Amino acid sequence: GQQVMQIPQYQHVQEGEDFTTYCNSSTTLSNIQWYKQRPGGHPVFLIQLVKSGEVKKQKRLTFQFGEAKKNSSLHITATQTTDVGTYFCAGLRGGKLIFGQGTELSVKP
Amino acid sequence: DGGITQSPKYLFRKEGQNVTLSCEQNLNHDAMYWYRQDPGQGLRLIYYSQIVNDFQKGDIAEGYSVSREKKESFPLTVTSAQKNPTAFYLCASTPDRLDTQYFGPGTRLTVL
């Protein structure tokens, strides 16, 4: 079926280290969205990428959309304890949003 | 205060009972969605509705039913036919189906 693969499933880092999660689709996506879900909370929209090769930044977060519009990444520079949570990518394909499995980030102070 | 509300936050039911989860939004959004979240599996689409009185099955609709009689409301019924109903259920809405999704706080359903 339709899938958007996201890796890794879990990532444990020391505060101050960088973190990256990757998202891959076997088919071209119209756009890709990223969400963050804090422990016990609900997903909250972070950003949307639409153009091939697009790069967007939000403070310490950098989002990329691949040239072929099949993959994306989220990179966090110098993680902080406030970054903990699960990060989901979601690809828009055929009018439906397909979520990746999420990457759960834990940050050790 | 605009947003999406889901109630209750926690729900316990006995096996074999139907249960209805509430989702209300006052954002004037046309499209509404129901997702199921299980550990390590991300969000899976159950049903979605783009306009009042119309809805479509998502990827895991079996054992679930919905209605969309009002723009603001999109209740989900978990029927006894759902074999593994214990999960975290999230409702979302968007201004249109191509837009970003606004999620409610979720309902954690436990079937005993």
mmCIF file of C-alpha atoms in Angstrom:
data_model
loop_
_atom_site.group_PDB
_atom_site.id
_atom_site.type_symbol
_atom_site.label_atom_id
_atom_site.label_comp_id
_atom_site.label_asym_id
_atom_site.label_seq_id
_atom_site.Cartn_x
_atom_site.Cartn_y
_atom_site.Cartn_z
ATOM 1 C CA GLY A 1 0.000 0.000 0.000
ATOM 2 C CA GLN A 2 0.898 3.645 0.074
ATOM 3 C CA GLN A 3 3.777 4.217 2.438
ATOM 4 C CA VAL A 4 6.075 6.918 3.600
ATOM 5 C CA MET A 5 9.051 5.422 5.410
ATOM 6 C CA GLN A 6 10.700 7.353 8.202
ATOM 7 C CA ILE A 7 13.955 6.519 9.962
ATOM 8 C CA PRO A 8 15.198 6.097 12.566
ATOM 9 C CA GLN A 9 12.311 5.015 14.776
ATOM 10 C CA TYR A 10 14.124 6.174 17.933
ATOM 11 C CA GLN A 11 17.035 8.498 18.558
ATOM 12 C CA HIS A 12 18.670 9.221 21.886
ATOM 13 C CA VAL A 13 21.066 12.146 22.000
ATOM 14 C CA GLN A 14 23.017 14.116 24.543
ATOM 15 C CA GLU A 15 21.884 17.712 24.871
ATOM 16 C CA GLY A 16 23.871 19.806 22.422
ATOM 17 C CA GLU A 17 24.243 17.045 19.840
ATOM 18 C CA ASP A 18 22.619 17.267 16.430
ATOM 19 C CA PHE A 19 19.676 15.152 15.295
ATOM 20 C CA THR A 20 18.358 14.169 11.872
ATOM 21 C CA THR A 21 15.295 12.224 10.784
ATOM 22 C CA TYR A 22 14.717 11.054 7.219
ATOM 23 C CA CYS A 23 11.585 10.461 5.246
ATOM 24 C CA ASN A 24 11.347 8.467 2.002
ATOM 25 C CA SER A 25 8.576 7.748 -0.453
ATOM 26 C CA SER A 26 8.612 5.365 -3.398
ATOM 27 C CA THR A 27 6.537 7.797 -5.436
ATOM 28 C CA THR A 28 6.566 11.540 -5.994
ATOM 29 C CA LEU A 29 4.859 13.687 -3.392
ATOM 30 C CA SER A 30 2.945 16.911 -4.037
ATOM 31 C CA ASN A 31 4.285 18.325 -0.806
ATOM 32 C CA ILE A 32 5.681 17.207 2.505
ATOM 33 C CA GLN A 33 4.654 18.390 5.931
ATOM 34 C CA TRP A 34 6.381 17.972 9.267
ATOM 35 C CA TYR A 35 4.683 17.677 12.631
ATOM 36 C CA LYS A 36 5.909 17.425 16.217
ATOM 37 C CA GLN A 37 4.108 15.518 18.932
ATOM 38 C CA ARG A 38 5.204 16.107 22.510
ATOM 39 C CA PRO A 39 4.852 13.175 24.928
ATOM 40 C CA GLY A 40 1.186 12.818 25.835
ATOM 41 C CA GLY A 41 0.179 15.477 23.323
ATOM 42 C CA HIS A 42 -1.114 15.738 19.799
ATOM 43 C CA PRO A 43 0.730 16.449 16.531
ATOM 44 C CA VAL A 44 1.402 20.103 15.863
ATOM 45 C CA PHE A 45 2.243 21.405 12.408
ATOM 46 C CA LEU A 46 5.806 22.649 11.943
ATOM 47 C CA ILE A 47 6.287 23.369 8.254
ATOM 48 C CA GLN A 48 5.313 22.490 4.698
ATOM 49 C CA LEU A 49 7.682 22.075 1.738
ATOM 50 C CA VAL A 50 6.343 22.197 -1.789
ATOM 51 C CA LYS A 51 9.131 22.880 -4.264
ATOM 52 C CA SER A 52 11.762 20.438 -5.487
ATOM 53 C CA GLY A 53 15.021 20.969 -3.575
ATOM 54 C CA GLU A 54 13.384 23.387 -1.149
ATOM 55 C CA VAL A 55 15.177 24.177 2.121
ATOM 56 C CA LYS A 56 13.520 26.009 5.008
ATOM 57 C CA LYS A 57 14.838 26.945 8.418
ATOM 58 C CA GLN A 58 13.154 27.612 11.718
ATOM 59 C CA LYS A 59 15.796 28.655 14.251
ATOM 60 C CA ARG A 60 17.728 25.422 14.938
ATOM 61 C CA LEU A 61 15.535 23.303 12.651
ATOM 62 C CA THR A 62 16.380 22.803 8.963
ATOM 63 C CA PHE A 63 13.944 21.094 6.612
ATOM 64 C CA GLN A 64 14.813 19.804 3.148
ATOM 65 C CA PHE A 65 12.735 18.424 0.287
ATOM 66 C CA GLY A 66 14.586 16.294 -2.225
ATOM 67 C CA GLU A 67 15.077 17.162 -5.866
ATOM 68 C CA ALA A 68 12.846 14.290 -6.962
ATOM 69 C CA LYS A 69 10.229 15.187 -4.308
ATOM 70 C CA LYS A 70 10.459 11.673 -2.903
ATOM 71 C CA ASN A 71 12.450 12.308 0.250
ATOM 72 C CA SER A 72 12.810 14.848 2.992
ATOM 73 C CA SER A 73 14.805 15.444 6.133
ATOM 74 C CA LEU A 74 14.578 17.385 9.359
ATOM 75 C CA HIS A 75 17.812 18.382 11.057
ATOM 76 C CA ILE A 76 18.020 19.897 14.524
ATOM 77 C CA THR A 77 21.253 21.616 15.472
ATOM 78 C CA ALA A 78 22.400 21.528 19.098
ATOM 79 C CA THR A 79 19.392 19.767 20.578
ATOM 80 C CA GLN A 80 17.763 21.014 23.742
ATOM 81 C CA THR A 81 15.541 19.187 26.220
ATOM 82 C CA THR A 82 12.589 21.092 24.809
ATOM 83 C CA ASP A 83 13.086 19.245 21.513
ATOM 84 C CA VAL A 84 11.919 15.916 22.951
ATOM 85 C CA GLY A 85 8.972 14.327 21.229
ATOM 86 C CA THR A 86 8.069 12.424 18.105
ATOM 87 C CA TYR A 87 8.626 14.040 14.729
ATOM 88 C CA PHE A 88 6.388 12.954 11.873
ATOM 89 C CA CYS A 89 6.693 13.611 8.195
ATOM 90 C CA ALA A 90 3.544 13.465 6.095
ATOM 91 C CA GLY A 91 3.522 13.348 2.327
ATOM 92 C CA LEU A 92 0.640 14.560 0.213
ATOM 93 C CA ARG A 93 -0.103 12.087 -2.539
ATOM 94 C CA GLY A 94 -3.298 11.884 -4.560
ATOM 95 C CA GLY A 95 -5.041 14.299 -2.239
ATOM 96 C CA LYS A 96 -4.336 12.195 0.844
ATOM 97 C CA LEU A 97 -1.818 12.853 3.569
ATOM 98 C CA ILE A 98 0.342 9.790 4.268
ATOM 99 C CA PHE A 99 2.165 9.872 7.603
ATOM 100 C CA GLY A 100 5.514 8.314 8.291
ATOM 101 C CA GLN A 101 5.934 6.175 11.395
ATOM 102 C CA GLY A 102 7.644 8.978 13.262
ATOM 103 C CA THR A 103 11.014 9.375 14.953
ATOM 104 C CA GLU A 104 10.961 9.574 18.720
ATOM 105 C CA LEU A 105 13.668 11.887 20.010
ATOM 106 C CA SER A 106 14.901 11.802 23.581
ATOM 107 C CA VAL A 107 17.456 14.297 24.844
ATOM 108 C CA LYS A 108 19.630 13.606 27.851
ATOM 109 C CA PRO A 109 20.562 16.768 29.754
ATOM 110 C CA ASP B 1 -11.100 30.493 21.552
ATOM 111 C CA GLY B 2 -10.968 28.651 18.231
ATOM 112 C CA GLY B 3 -9.838 25.079 17.847
ATOM 113 C CA ILE B 4 -10.719 21.419 17.813
ATOM 114 C CA THR B 5 -12.094 19.650 20.829
ATOM 115 C CA GLN B 6 -12.304 15.947 21.464
ATOM 116 C CA SER B 7 -14.061 14.351 24.347
ATOM 117 C CA PRO B 8 -13.520 12.560 26.530
ATOM 118 C CA LYS B 9 -9.737 12.493 26.958
ATOM 119 C CA TYR B 10 -9.813 8.954 28.352
ATOM 120 C CA LEU B 11 -12.502 6.375 27.660
ATOM 121 C CA PHE B 12 -12.927 2.855 28.953
ATOM 122 C CA ARG B 13 -15.353 0.348 27.492
ATOM 123 C CA LYS B 14 -16.098 -3.303 27.797
ATOM 124 C CA GLU B 15 -15.423 -5.569 24.882
ATOM 125 C CA GLY B 16 -18.417 -5.881 22.552
ATOM 126 C CA GLN B 17 -19.781 -2.403 23.220
ATOM 127 C CA ASN B 18 -20.004 0.323 20.610
ATOM 128 C CA VAL B 19 -18.549 3.667 21.618
ATOM 129 C CA THR B 20 -18.752 7.109 19.996
ATOM 130 C CA LEU B 21 -15.902 9.604 20.131
ATOM 131 C CA SER B 22 -16.715 13.263 19.782
ATOM 132 C CA CYS B 23 -14.891 15.786 17.572
ATOM 133 C CA GLU B 24 -15.973 19.412 17.268
ATOM 134 C CA GLN B 25 -14.266 22.328 15.513
ATOM 135 C CA ASN B 26 -15.103 26.011 15.350
ATOM 136 C CA LEU B 27 -12.457 26.880 12.764
ATOM 137 C CA ASN B 28 -14.960 26.818 9.894
ATOM 138 C CA HIS B 29 -12.875 24.123 8.210
ATOM 139 C CA ASP B 30 -14.446 22.082 5.445
ATOM 140 C CA ALA B 31 -12.409 18.885 5.783
ATOM 141 C CA MET B 32 -12.224 16.680 8.867
ATOM 142 C CA TYR B 33 -10.306 13.483 9.545
ATOM 143 C CA TRP B 34 -10.032 10.645 12.008
ATOM 144 C CA TYR B 35 -6.713 8.938 12.674
ATOM 145 C CA ARG B 36 -5.699 6.067 14.853
ATOM 146 C CA GLN B 37 -2.279 6.100 16.521
ATOM 147 C CA ASP B 38 -0.586 2.977 17.853
ATOM 148 C CA PRO B 39 2.935 2.892 19.287
ATOM 149 C CA GLY B 40 5.579 2.817 16.562
ATOM 150 C CA GLN B 41 3.055 2.957 13.718
ATOM 151 C CA GLY B 42 2.469 6.633 13.181
ATOM 152 C CA LEU B 43 -0.978 7.867 12.229
ATOM 153 C CA ARG B 44 -3.342 5.786 10.136
ATOM 154 C CA LEU B 45 -6.361 7.319 8.441
ATOM 155 C CA ILE B 46 -9.733 5.860 9.411
ATOM 156 C CA TYR B 47 -12.258 8.147 7.697
ATOM 157 C CA TYR B 48 -12.322 11.622 6.241
ATOM 158 C CA SER B 49 -14.954 14.091 5.147
ATOM 159 C CA GLN B 50 -14.494 16.995 2.778
ATOM 160 C CA ILE B 51 -18.029 18.403 3.009
ATOM 161 C CA VAL B 52 -21.157 17.983 5.071
ATOM 162 C CA ASN B 53 -23.100 14.759 4.456
ATOM 163 C CA ASP B 54 -20.186 13.176 2.615
ATOM 164 C CA PHE B 55 -17.314 11.039 3.867
ATOM 165 C CA GLN B 56 -14.843 8.486 2.537
ATOM 166 C CA LYS B 57 -13.081 5.473 3.980
ATOM 167 C CA GLY B 58 -9.442 5.768 4.819
ATOM 168 C CA ASP B 59 -6.896 2.988 5.069
ATOM 169 C CA ILE B 60 -8.344 1.224 8.128
ATOM 170 C CA ALA B 61 -12.108 1.883 8.065
ATOM 171 C CA GLU B 62 -13.233 -1.631 8.993
ATOM 172 C CA GLY B 63 -15.042 -1.678 12.327
ATOM 173 C CA TYR B 64 -15.588 2.084 12.370
ATOM 174 C CA SER B 65 -18.394 4.392 11.245
ATOM 175 C CA VAL B 66 -18.771 8.181 10.999
ATOM 176 C CA SER B 67 -21.326 10.847 10.231
ATOM 177 C CA ARG B 68 -21.042 14.456 9.102
ATOM 178 C CA GLU B 69 -24.407 16.077 9.646
ATOM 179 C CA LYS B 70 -22.921 19.439 10.594
ATOM 180 C CA LYS B 71 -19.791 21.200 9.399
ATOM 181 C CA GLU B 72 -18.542 21.539 12.959
ATOM 182 C CA SER B 73 -18.957 17.929 14.023
ATOM 183 C CA PHE B 74 -17.471 14.609 12.883
ATOM 184 C CA PRO B 75 -18.172 11.865 15.449
ATOM 185 C CA LEU B 76 -16.507 8.464 15.169
ATOM 186 C CA THR B 77 -18.168 5.250 16.331
ATOM 187 C CA VAL B 78 -15.943 2.336 17.214
ATOM 188 C CA THR B 79 -18.105 -0.718 16.746
ATOM 189 C CA SER B 80 -17.831 -4.158 18.266
ATOM 190 C CA ALA B 81 -16.581 -5.356 14.870
ATOM 191 C CA GLN B 82 -13.275 -3.544 15.413
ATOM 192 C CA LYS B 83 -10.989 -6.336 16.565
ATOM 193 C CA ASN B 84 -8.374 -4.268 18.353
ATOM 194 C CA PRO B 85 -9.954 -0.942 19.329
ATOM 195 C CA THR B 86 -7.576 0.076 22.118
ATOM 196 C CA ALA B 87 -5.628 3.044 20.722
ATOM 197 C CA PHE B 88 -5.172 6.795 20.726
ATOM 198 C CA TYR B 89 -7.698 8.447 18.389
ATOM 199 C CA LEU B 90 -6.950 11.826 16.838
ATOM 200 C CA CYS B 91 -9.344 14.088 15.000
ATOM 201 C CA ALA B 92 -8.043 16.745 12.621
ATOM 202 C CA SER B 93 -9.418 19.423 10.330
ATOM 203 C CA THR B 94 -8.134 21.503 7.435
ATOM 204 C CA PRO B 95 -9.479 24.482 5.506
ATOM 205 C CA ASP B 96 -9.324 22.242 2.441
ATOM 206 C CA ARG B 97 -7.986 18.759 1.833
ATOM 207 C CA LEU B 98 -4.631 19.963 0.532
ATOM 208 C CA ASP B 99 -3.815 22.124 3.506
ATOM 209 C CA THR B 100 -2.038 21.538 6.783
ATOM 210 C CA GLN B 101 -3.914 19.682 9.471
ATOM 211 C CA TYR B 102 -4.970 20.977 12.866
ATOM 212 C CA PHE B 103 -5.259 18.200 15.411
ATOM 213 C CA GLY B 104 -7.468 17.877 18.440
ATOM 214 C CA PRO B 105 -6.060 16.722 21.796
ATOM 215 C CA GLY B 106 -7.077 13.099 21.159
ATOM 216 C CA THR B 107 -9.079 10.439 22.970
ATOM 217 C CA ARG B 108 -7.333 7.451 24.485
ATOM 218 C CA LEU B 109 -9.708 4.486 24.239
ATOM 219 C CA THR B 110 -9.127 1.373 26.282
ATOM 220 C CA VAL B 111 -11.301 -1.667 25.765
ATOM 221 C CA LEU B 112 -11.280 -4.034 28.705
#
